[in-house]
PDB file of C-alpha atoms and ligand atoms in Angstrom:
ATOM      1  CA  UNK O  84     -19.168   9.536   2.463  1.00 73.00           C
ATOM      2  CA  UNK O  85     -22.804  10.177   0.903  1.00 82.00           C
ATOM      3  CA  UNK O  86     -24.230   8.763  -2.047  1.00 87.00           C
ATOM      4  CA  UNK O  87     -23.947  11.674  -4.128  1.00 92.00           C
ATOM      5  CA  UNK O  88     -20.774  11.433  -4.062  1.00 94.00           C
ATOM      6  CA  UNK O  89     -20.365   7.941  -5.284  1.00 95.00           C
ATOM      7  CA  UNK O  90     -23.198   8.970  -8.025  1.00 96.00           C
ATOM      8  CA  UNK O  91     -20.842  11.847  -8.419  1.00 97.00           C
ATOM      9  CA  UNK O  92     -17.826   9.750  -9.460  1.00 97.00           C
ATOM     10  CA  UNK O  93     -19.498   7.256 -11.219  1.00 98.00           C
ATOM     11  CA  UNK O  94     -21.375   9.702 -13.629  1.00 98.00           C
ATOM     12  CA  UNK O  95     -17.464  11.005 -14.587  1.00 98.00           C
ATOM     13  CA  UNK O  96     -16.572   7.846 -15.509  1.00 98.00           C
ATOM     14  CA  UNK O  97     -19.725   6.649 -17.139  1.00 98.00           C
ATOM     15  CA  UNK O  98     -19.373  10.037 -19.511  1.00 98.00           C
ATOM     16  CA  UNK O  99     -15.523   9.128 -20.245  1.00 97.00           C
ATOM     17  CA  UNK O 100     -16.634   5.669 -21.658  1.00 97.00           C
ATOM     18  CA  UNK O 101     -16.763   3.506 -18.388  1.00 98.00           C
ATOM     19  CA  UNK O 102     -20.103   1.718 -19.644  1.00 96.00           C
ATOM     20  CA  UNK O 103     -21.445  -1.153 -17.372  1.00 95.00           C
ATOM     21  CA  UNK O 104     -17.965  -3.240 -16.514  1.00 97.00           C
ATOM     22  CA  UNK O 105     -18.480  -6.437 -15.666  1.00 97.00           C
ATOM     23  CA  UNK O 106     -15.993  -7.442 -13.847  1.00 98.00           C
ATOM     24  CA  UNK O 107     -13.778  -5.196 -11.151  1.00 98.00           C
ATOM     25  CA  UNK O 108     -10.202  -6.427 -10.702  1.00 97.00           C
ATOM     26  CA  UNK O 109      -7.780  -4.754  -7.846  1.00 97.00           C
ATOM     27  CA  UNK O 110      -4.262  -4.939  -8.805  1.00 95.00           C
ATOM     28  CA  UNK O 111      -1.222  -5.168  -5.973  1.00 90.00           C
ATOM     29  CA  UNK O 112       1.762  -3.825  -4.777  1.00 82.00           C
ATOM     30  CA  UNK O 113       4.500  -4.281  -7.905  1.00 80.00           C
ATOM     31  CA  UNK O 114       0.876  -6.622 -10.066  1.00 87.00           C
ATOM     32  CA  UNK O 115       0.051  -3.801 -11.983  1.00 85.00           C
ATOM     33  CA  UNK O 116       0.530  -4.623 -15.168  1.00 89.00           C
ATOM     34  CA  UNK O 117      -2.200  -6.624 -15.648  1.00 93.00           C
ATOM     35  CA  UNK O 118      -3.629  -3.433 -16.908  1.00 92.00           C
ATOM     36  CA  UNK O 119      -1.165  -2.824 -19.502  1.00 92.00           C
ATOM     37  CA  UNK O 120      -3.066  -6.061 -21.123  1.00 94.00           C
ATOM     38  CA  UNK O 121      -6.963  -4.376 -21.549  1.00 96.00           C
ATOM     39  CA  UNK O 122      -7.970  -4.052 -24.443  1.00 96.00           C
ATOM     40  CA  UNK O 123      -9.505  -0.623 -26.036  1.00 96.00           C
ATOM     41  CA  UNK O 124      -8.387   0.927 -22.469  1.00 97.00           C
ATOM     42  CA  UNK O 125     -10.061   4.210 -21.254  1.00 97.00           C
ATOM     43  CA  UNK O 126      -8.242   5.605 -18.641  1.00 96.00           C
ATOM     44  CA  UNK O 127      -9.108   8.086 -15.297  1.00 95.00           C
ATOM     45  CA  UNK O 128      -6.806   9.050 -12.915  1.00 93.00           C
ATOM     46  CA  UNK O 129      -7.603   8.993  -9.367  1.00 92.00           C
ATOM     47  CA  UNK O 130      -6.990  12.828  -9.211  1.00 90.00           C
ATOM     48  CA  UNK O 131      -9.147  13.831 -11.803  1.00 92.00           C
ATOM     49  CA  UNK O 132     -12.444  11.431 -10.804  1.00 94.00           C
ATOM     50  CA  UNK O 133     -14.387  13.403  -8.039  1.00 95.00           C
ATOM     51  CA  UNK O 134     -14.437  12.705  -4.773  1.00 94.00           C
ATOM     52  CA  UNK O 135     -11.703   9.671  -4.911  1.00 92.00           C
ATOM     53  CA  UNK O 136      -8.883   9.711  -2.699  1.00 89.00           C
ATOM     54  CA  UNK O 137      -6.053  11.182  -3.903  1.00 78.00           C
ATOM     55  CA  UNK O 138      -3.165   8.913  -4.643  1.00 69.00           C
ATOM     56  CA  UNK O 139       0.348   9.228  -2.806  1.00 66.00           C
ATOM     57  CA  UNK O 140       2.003   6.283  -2.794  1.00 57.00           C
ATOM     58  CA  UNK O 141       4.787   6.829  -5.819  1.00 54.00           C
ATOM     59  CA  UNK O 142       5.283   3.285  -6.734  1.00 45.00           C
ATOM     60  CA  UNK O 143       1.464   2.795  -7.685  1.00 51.00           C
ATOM     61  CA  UNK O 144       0.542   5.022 -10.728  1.00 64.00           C
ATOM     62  CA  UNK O 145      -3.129   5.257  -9.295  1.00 88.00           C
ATOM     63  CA  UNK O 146      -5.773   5.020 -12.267  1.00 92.00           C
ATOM     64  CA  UNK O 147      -8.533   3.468 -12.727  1.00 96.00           C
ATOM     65  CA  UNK O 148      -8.423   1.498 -16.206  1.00 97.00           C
ATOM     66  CA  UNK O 149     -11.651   0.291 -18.319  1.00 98.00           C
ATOM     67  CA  UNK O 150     -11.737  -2.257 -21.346  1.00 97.00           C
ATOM     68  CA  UNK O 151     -11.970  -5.543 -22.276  1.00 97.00           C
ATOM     69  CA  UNK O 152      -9.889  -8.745 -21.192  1.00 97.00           C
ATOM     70  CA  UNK O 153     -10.844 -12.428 -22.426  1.00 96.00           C
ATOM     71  CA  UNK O 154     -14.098 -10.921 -24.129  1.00 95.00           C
ATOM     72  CA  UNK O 155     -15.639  -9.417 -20.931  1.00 97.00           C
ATOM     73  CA  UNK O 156     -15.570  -5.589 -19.813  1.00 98.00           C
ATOM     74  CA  UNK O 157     -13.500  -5.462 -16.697  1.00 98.00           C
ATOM     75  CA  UNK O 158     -12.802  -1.981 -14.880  1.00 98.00           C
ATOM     76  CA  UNK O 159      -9.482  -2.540 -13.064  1.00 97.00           C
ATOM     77  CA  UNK O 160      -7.767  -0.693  -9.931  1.00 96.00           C
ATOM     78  CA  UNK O 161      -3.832  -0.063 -10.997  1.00 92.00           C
ATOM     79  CA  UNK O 162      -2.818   0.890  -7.453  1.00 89.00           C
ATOM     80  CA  UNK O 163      -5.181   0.721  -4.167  1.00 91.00           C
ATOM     81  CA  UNK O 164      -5.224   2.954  -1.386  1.00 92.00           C
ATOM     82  CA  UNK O 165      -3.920   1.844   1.846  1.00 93.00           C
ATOM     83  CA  UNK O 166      -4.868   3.075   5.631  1.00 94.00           C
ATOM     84  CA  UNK O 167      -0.474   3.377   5.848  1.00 93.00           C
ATOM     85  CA  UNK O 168      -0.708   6.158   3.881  1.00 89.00           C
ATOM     86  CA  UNK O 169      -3.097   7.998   6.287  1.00 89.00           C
ATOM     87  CA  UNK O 170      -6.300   7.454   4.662  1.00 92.00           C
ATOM     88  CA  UNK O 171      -9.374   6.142   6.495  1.00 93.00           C
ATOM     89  CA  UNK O 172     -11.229   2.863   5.949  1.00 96.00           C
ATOM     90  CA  UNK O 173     -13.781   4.671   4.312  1.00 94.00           C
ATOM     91  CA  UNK O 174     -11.408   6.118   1.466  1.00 93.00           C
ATOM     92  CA  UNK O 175     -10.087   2.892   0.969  1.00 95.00           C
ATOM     93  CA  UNK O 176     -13.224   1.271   0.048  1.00 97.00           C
ATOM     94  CA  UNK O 177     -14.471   3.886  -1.666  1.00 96.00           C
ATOM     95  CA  UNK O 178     -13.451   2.748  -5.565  1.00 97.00           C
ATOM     96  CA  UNK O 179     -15.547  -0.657  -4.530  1.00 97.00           C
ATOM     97  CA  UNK O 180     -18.143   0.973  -4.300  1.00 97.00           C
ATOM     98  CA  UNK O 181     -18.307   3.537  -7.339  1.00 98.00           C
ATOM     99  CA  UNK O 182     -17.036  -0.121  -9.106  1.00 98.00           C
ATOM    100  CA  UNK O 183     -20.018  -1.663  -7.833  1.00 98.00           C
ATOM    101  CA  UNK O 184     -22.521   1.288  -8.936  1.00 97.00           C
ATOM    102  CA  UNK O 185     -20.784   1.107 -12.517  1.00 98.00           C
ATOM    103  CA  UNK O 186     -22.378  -2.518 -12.308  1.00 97.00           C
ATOM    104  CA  UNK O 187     -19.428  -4.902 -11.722  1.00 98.00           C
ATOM    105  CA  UNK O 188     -21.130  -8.091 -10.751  1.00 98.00           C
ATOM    106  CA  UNK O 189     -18.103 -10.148  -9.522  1.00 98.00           C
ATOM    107  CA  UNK O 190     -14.906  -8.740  -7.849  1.00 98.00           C
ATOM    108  CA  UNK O 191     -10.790  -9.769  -8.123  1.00 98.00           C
ATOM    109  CA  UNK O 192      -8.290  -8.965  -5.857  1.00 98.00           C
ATOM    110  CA  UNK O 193      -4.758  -9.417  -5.259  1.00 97.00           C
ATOM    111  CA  UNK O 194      -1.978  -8.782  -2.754  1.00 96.00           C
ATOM    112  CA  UNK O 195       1.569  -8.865  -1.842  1.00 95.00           C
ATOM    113  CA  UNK O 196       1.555 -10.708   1.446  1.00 97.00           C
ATOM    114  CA  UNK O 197       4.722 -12.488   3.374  1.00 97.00           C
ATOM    115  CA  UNK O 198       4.320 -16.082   4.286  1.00 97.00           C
ATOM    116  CA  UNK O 199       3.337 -16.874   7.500  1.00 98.00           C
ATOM    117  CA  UNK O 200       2.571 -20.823   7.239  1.00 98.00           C
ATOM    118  CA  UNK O 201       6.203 -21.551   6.456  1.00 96.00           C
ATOM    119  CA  UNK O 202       4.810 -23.808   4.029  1.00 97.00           C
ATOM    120  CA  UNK O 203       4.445 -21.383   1.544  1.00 98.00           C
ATOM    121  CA  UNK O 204       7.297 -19.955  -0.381  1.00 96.00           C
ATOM    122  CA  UNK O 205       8.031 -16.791  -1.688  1.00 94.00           C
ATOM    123  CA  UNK O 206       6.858 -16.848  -5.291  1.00 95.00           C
ATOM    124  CA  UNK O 207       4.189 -18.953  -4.514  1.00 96.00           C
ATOM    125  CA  UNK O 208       0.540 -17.839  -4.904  1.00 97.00           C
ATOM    126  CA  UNK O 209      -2.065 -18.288  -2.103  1.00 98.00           C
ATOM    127  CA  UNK O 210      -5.789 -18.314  -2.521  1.00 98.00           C
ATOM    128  CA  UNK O 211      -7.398 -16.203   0.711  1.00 98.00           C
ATOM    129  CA  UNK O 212     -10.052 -18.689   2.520  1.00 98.00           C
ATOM    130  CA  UNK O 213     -10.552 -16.436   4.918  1.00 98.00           C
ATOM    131  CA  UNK O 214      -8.613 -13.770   6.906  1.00 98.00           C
ATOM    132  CA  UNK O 215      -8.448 -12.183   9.750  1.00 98.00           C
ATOM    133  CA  UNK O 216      -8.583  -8.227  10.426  1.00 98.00           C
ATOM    134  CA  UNK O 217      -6.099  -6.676  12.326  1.00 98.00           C
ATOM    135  CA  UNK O 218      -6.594  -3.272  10.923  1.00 97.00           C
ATOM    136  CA  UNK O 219      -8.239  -1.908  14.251  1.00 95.00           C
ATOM    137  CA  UNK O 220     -11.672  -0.693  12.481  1.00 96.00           C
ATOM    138  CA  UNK O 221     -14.020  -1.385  10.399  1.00 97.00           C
ATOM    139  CA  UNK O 222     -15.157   0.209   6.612  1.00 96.00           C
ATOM    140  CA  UNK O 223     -18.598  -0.019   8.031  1.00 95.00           C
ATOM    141  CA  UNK O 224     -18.503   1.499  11.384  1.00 94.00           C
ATOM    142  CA  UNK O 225     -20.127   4.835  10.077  1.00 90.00           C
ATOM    143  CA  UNK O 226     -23.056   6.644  10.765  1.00 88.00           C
ATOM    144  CA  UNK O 227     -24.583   6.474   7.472  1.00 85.00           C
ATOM    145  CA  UNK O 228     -24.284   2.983   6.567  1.00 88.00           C
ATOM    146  CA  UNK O 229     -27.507   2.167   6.446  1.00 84.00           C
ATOM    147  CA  UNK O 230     -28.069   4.426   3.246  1.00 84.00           C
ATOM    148  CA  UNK O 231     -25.641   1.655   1.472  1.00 85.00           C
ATOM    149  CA  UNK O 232     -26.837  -1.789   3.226  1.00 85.00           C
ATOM    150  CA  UNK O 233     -26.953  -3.418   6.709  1.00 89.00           C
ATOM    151  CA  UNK O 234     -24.956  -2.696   8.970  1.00 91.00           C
ATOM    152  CA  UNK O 235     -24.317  -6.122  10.550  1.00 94.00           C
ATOM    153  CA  UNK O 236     -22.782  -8.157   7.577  1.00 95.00           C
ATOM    154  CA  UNK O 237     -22.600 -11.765   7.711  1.00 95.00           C
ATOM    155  CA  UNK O 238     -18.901 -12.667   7.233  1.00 97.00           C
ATOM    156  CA  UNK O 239     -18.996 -16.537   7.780  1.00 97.00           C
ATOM    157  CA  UNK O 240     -18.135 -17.284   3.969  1.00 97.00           C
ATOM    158  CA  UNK O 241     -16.539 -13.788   2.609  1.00 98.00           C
ATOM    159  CA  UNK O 242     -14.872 -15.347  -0.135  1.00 98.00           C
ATOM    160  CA  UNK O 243     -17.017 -16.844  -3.240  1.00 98.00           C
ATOM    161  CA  UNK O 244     -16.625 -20.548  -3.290  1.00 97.00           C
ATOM    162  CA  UNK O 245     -17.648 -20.914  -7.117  1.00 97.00           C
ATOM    163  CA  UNK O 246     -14.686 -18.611  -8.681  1.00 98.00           C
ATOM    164  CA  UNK O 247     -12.537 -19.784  -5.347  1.00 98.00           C
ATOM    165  CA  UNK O 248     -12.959 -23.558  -6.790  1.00 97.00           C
ATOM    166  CA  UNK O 249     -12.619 -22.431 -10.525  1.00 97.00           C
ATOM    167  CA  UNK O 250      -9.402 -20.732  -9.813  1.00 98.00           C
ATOM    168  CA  UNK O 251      -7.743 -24.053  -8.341  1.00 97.00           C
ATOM    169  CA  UNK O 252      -8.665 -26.064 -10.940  1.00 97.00           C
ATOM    170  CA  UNK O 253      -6.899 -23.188 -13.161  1.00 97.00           C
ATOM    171  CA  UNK O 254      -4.029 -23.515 -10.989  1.00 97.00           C
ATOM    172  CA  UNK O 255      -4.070 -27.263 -11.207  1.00 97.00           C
ATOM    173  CA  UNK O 256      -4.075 -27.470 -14.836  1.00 97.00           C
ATOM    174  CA  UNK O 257      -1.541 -24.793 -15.691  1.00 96.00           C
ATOM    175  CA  UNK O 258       0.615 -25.976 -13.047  1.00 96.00           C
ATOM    176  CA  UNK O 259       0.776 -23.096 -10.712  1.00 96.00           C
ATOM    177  CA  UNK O 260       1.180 -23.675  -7.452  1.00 95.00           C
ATOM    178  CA  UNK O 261      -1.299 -22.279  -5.076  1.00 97.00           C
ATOM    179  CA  UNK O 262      -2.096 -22.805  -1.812  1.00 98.00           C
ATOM    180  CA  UNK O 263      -5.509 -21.593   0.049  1.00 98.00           C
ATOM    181  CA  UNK O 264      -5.313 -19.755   3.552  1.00 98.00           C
ATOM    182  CA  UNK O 265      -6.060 -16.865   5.979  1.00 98.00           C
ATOM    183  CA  UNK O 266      -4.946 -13.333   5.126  1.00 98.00           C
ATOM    184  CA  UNK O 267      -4.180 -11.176   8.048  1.00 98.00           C
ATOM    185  CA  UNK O 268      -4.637  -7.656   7.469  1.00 98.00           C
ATOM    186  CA  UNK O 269      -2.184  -5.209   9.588  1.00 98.00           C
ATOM    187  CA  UNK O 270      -2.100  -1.585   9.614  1.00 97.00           C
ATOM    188  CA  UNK O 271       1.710  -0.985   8.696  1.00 95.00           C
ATOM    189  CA  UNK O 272       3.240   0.360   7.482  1.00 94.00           C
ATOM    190  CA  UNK O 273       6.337  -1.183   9.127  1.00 94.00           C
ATOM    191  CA  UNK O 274       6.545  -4.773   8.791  1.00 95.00           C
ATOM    192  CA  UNK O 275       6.132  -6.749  11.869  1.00 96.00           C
ATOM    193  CA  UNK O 276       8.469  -7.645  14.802  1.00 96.00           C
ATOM    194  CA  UNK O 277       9.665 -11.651  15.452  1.00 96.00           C
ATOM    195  CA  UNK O 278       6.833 -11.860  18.611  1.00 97.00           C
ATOM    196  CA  UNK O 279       4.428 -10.243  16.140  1.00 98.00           C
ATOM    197  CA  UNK O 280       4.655 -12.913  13.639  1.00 97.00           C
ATOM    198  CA  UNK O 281       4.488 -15.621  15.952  1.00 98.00           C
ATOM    199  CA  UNK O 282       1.499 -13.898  17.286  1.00 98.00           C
ATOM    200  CA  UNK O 283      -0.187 -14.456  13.858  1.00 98.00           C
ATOM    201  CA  UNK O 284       1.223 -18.166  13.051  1.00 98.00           C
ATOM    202  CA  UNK O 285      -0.877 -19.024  16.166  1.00 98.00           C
ATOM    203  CA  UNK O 286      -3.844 -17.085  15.887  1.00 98.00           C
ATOM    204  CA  UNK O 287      -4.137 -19.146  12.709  1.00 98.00           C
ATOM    205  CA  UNK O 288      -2.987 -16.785  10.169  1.00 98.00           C
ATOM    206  CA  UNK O 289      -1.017 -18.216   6.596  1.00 98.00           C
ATOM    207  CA  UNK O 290      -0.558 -14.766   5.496  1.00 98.00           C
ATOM    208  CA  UNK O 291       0.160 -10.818   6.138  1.00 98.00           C
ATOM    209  CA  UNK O 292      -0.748  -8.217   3.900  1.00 97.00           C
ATOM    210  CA  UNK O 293      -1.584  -4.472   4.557  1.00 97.00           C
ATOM    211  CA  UNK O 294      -4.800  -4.248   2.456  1.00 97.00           C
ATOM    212  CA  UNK O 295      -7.685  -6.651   0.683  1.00 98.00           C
ATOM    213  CA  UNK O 296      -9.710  -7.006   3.881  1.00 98.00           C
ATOM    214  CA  UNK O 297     -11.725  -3.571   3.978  1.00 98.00           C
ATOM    215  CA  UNK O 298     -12.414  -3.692   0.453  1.00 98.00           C
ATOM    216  CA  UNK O 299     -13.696  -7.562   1.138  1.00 98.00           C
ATOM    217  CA  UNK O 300     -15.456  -6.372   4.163  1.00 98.00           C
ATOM    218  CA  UNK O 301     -17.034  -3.244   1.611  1.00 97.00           C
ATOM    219  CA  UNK O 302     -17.520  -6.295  -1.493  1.00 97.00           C
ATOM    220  CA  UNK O 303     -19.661  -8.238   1.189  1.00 97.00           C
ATOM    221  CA  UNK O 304     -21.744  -4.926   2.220  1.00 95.00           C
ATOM    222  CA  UNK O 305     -22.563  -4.699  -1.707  1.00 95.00           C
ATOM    223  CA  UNK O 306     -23.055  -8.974  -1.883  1.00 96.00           C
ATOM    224  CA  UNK O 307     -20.304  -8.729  -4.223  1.00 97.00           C
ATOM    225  CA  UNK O 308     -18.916 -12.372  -4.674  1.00 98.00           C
ATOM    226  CA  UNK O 309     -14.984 -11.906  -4.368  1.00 98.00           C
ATOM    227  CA  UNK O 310     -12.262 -13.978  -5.400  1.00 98.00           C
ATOM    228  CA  UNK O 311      -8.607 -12.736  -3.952  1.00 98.00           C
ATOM    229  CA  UNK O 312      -5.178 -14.322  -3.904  1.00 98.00           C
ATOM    230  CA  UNK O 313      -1.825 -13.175  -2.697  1.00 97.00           C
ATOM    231  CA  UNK O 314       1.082 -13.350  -3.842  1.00 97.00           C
ATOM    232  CA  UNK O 315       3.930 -14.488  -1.624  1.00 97.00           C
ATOM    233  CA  UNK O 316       7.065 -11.822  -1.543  1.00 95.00           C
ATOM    234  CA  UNK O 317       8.529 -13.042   1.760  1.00 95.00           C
ATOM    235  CA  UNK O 318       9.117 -15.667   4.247  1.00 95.00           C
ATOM    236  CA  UNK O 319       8.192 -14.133   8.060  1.00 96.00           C
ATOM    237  CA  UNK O 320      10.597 -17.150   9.603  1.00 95.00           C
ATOM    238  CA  UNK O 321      10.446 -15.239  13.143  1.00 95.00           C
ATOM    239  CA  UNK O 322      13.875 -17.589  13.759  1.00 94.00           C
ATOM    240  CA  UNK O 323      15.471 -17.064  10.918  1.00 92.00           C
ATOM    241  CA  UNK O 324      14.351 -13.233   9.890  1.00 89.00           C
ATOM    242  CA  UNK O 325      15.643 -11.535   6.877  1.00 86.00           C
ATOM    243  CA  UNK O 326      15.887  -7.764   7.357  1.00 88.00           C
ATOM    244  CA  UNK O 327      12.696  -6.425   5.153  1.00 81.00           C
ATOM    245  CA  UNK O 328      13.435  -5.301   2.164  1.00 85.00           C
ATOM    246  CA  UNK O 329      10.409  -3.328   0.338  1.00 88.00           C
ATOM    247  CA  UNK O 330      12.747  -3.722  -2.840  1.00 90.00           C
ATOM    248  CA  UNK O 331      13.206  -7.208  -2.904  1.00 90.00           C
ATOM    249  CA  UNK O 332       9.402  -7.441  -1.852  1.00 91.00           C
ATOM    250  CA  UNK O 333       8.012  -5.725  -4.775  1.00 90.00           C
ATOM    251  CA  UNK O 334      10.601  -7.383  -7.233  1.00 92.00           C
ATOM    252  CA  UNK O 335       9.364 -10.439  -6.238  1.00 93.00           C
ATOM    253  CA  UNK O 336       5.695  -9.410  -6.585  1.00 92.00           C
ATOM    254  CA  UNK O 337       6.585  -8.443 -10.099  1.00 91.00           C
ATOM    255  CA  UNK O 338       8.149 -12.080 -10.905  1.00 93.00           C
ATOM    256  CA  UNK O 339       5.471 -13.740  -9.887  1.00 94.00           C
ATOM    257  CA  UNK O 340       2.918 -11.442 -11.466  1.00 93.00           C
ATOM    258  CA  UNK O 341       2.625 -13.516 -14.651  1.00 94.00           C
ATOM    259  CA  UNK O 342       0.978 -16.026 -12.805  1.00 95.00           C
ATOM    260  CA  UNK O 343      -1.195 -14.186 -11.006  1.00 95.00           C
ATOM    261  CA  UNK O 344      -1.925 -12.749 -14.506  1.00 95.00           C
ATOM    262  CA  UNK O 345      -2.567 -15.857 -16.370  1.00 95.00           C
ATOM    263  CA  UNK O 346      -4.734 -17.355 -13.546  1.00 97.00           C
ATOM    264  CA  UNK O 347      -7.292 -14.057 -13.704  1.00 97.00           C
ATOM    265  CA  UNK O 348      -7.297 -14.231 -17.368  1.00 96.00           C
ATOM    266  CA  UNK O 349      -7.695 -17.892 -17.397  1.00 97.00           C
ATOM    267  CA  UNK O 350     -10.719 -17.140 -14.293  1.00 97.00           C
ATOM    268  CA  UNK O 351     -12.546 -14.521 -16.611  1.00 97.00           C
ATOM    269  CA  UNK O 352     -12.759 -17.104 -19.293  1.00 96.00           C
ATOM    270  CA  UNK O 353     -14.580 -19.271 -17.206  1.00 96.00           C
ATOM    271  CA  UNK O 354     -17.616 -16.216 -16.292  1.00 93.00           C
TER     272      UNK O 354
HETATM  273  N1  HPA U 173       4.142  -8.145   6.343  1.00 78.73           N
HETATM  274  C1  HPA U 173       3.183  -7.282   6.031  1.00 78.73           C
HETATM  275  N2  HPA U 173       2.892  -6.938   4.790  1.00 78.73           N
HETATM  276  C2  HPA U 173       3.587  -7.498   3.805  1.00 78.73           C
HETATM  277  C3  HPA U 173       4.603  -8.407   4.067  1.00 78.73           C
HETATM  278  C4  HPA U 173       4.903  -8.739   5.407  1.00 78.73           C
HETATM  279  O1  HPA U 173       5.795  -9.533   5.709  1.00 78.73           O
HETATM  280  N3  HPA U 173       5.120  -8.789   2.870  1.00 78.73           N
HETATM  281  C5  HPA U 173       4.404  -8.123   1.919  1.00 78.73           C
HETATM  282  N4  HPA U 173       3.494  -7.345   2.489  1.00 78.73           N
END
């Protein structure tokens, strides 16, 4: 990756309309129609903006969509790329950071994840605290980093406390439940053995997801404050495991999308 490229990509969209978003939202496995709500959309496709990935996976229709939601310009991600589909770390950040060159100042994100604190329920929403990667590298262990930042990124507070508080109040009053906890990122794409999620109960985990955490890692690089919740599609109940069911999964993503929906709407109001 070189900054041309990213200048590159962001000139396409800038001449198809994409004029100085100001927020940058990353919709989920089965929470993508939060884009079907933007006004005076302007579409791109990944395909056809140069030098993005190109998009596989069949159940995310992979476009980037840009328009206006609650009065503010938002550029949103219908689909993200994930490192299961054989991409690298570098190619899964990349659309955070041609959203950050168009001139997003604050960043959402959101998730399917199964439940790990057993806590949580499936349909629930959880707010990410903090998280844990498991992914096995890093979207800035590359030789040109330095071109885009420092390499050695502080990561003691990832996730911006001001839209983090903002968005539980939200919850509060519109009676959403929500919890707050760790995200742990894991490579996938097979979902994870009994011992496995043990393993990540105790090493303190609420929550396991196979994305979010390179593009927070990437959202940090940029200082890009980041708010990011999951939603809950699964119980991991090592003793009492149901087989995995990506179905069921993403139909449950999609019932609880609404909420996830209002609470960004009811979030952008607030910026
Ligand atoms: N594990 C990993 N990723 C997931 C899960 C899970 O149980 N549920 C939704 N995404």
């Amino acid at each position: 990756m070189i900054k041309q490229e990213i200048e590159d990509s962001v000139a396409y969209l800038q001449n198809k309309g994409f004029n100085a978003p100001e927020i940058g939202i990353v919709l989920g496995t089965g929470l993508g129609n939060l884009a079907n709500e933007i006004e005076n959309p302007i579409e791109a496709h990944y395909n056809h903006i140069p030098f993005f990935p190109l998009a596989t996976v069949e159940f995310h229709s992979g476009k980037l969509i840009y328009g206006t939601l609650e009065g503010k310009t938002v550029v949103v991600m219908q689909g993200r790329f994930h490192m299961y589909e054989g991409y690298d770390l570098q190619d899964v950040t990349y659309p955070i950071r041609v959203m950050h060159k168009l001139g997003i100042k604050k960043l959402f994100i959101s998730n399917a994840a199964g439940a790990i604190n057993l806590n949580f329920k499936k349909g629930d929403i959880m707010l990410l605290e903090d998280h844990i990667n498991l992914l096995g590298g890093s979207p800035l262990a590359f030789k040109g980093v330095s071109q885009f930042g420092e390499r050695f990124v502080d990561m003691g507070n990832p996730y911006d406390t001001e839209m983090s508080n903002a968005i539980k109040n939200i919850a509060k009053k519109e009676n959403i439940t929500m919890h707050s906890g760790v995200y742990a990122a894991v490579l996938g794409p097979q979902l994870e053995t009994k011992a496995e999620y043990r393993m990540l109960k105790i090493i303190g985990a609420d929550a396991v997801g196979m994305s979010t955490v390179p593009e927070v890692i990437v959202a940090n690089h940029l200082k890009l404050p980041i708010v990011a919740v999951s939603v809950l599609t699964d119980e991991c109940d090592p003793d009492n495991l149901e087989t995995a069911d990506i179905k069921e999964i993403i139909k449950i993503a999609s019932e609880t999308e609404p909420k996830m929906i209002k609470l960004f709407r009811e979030l952008l109001k607030t910026l």
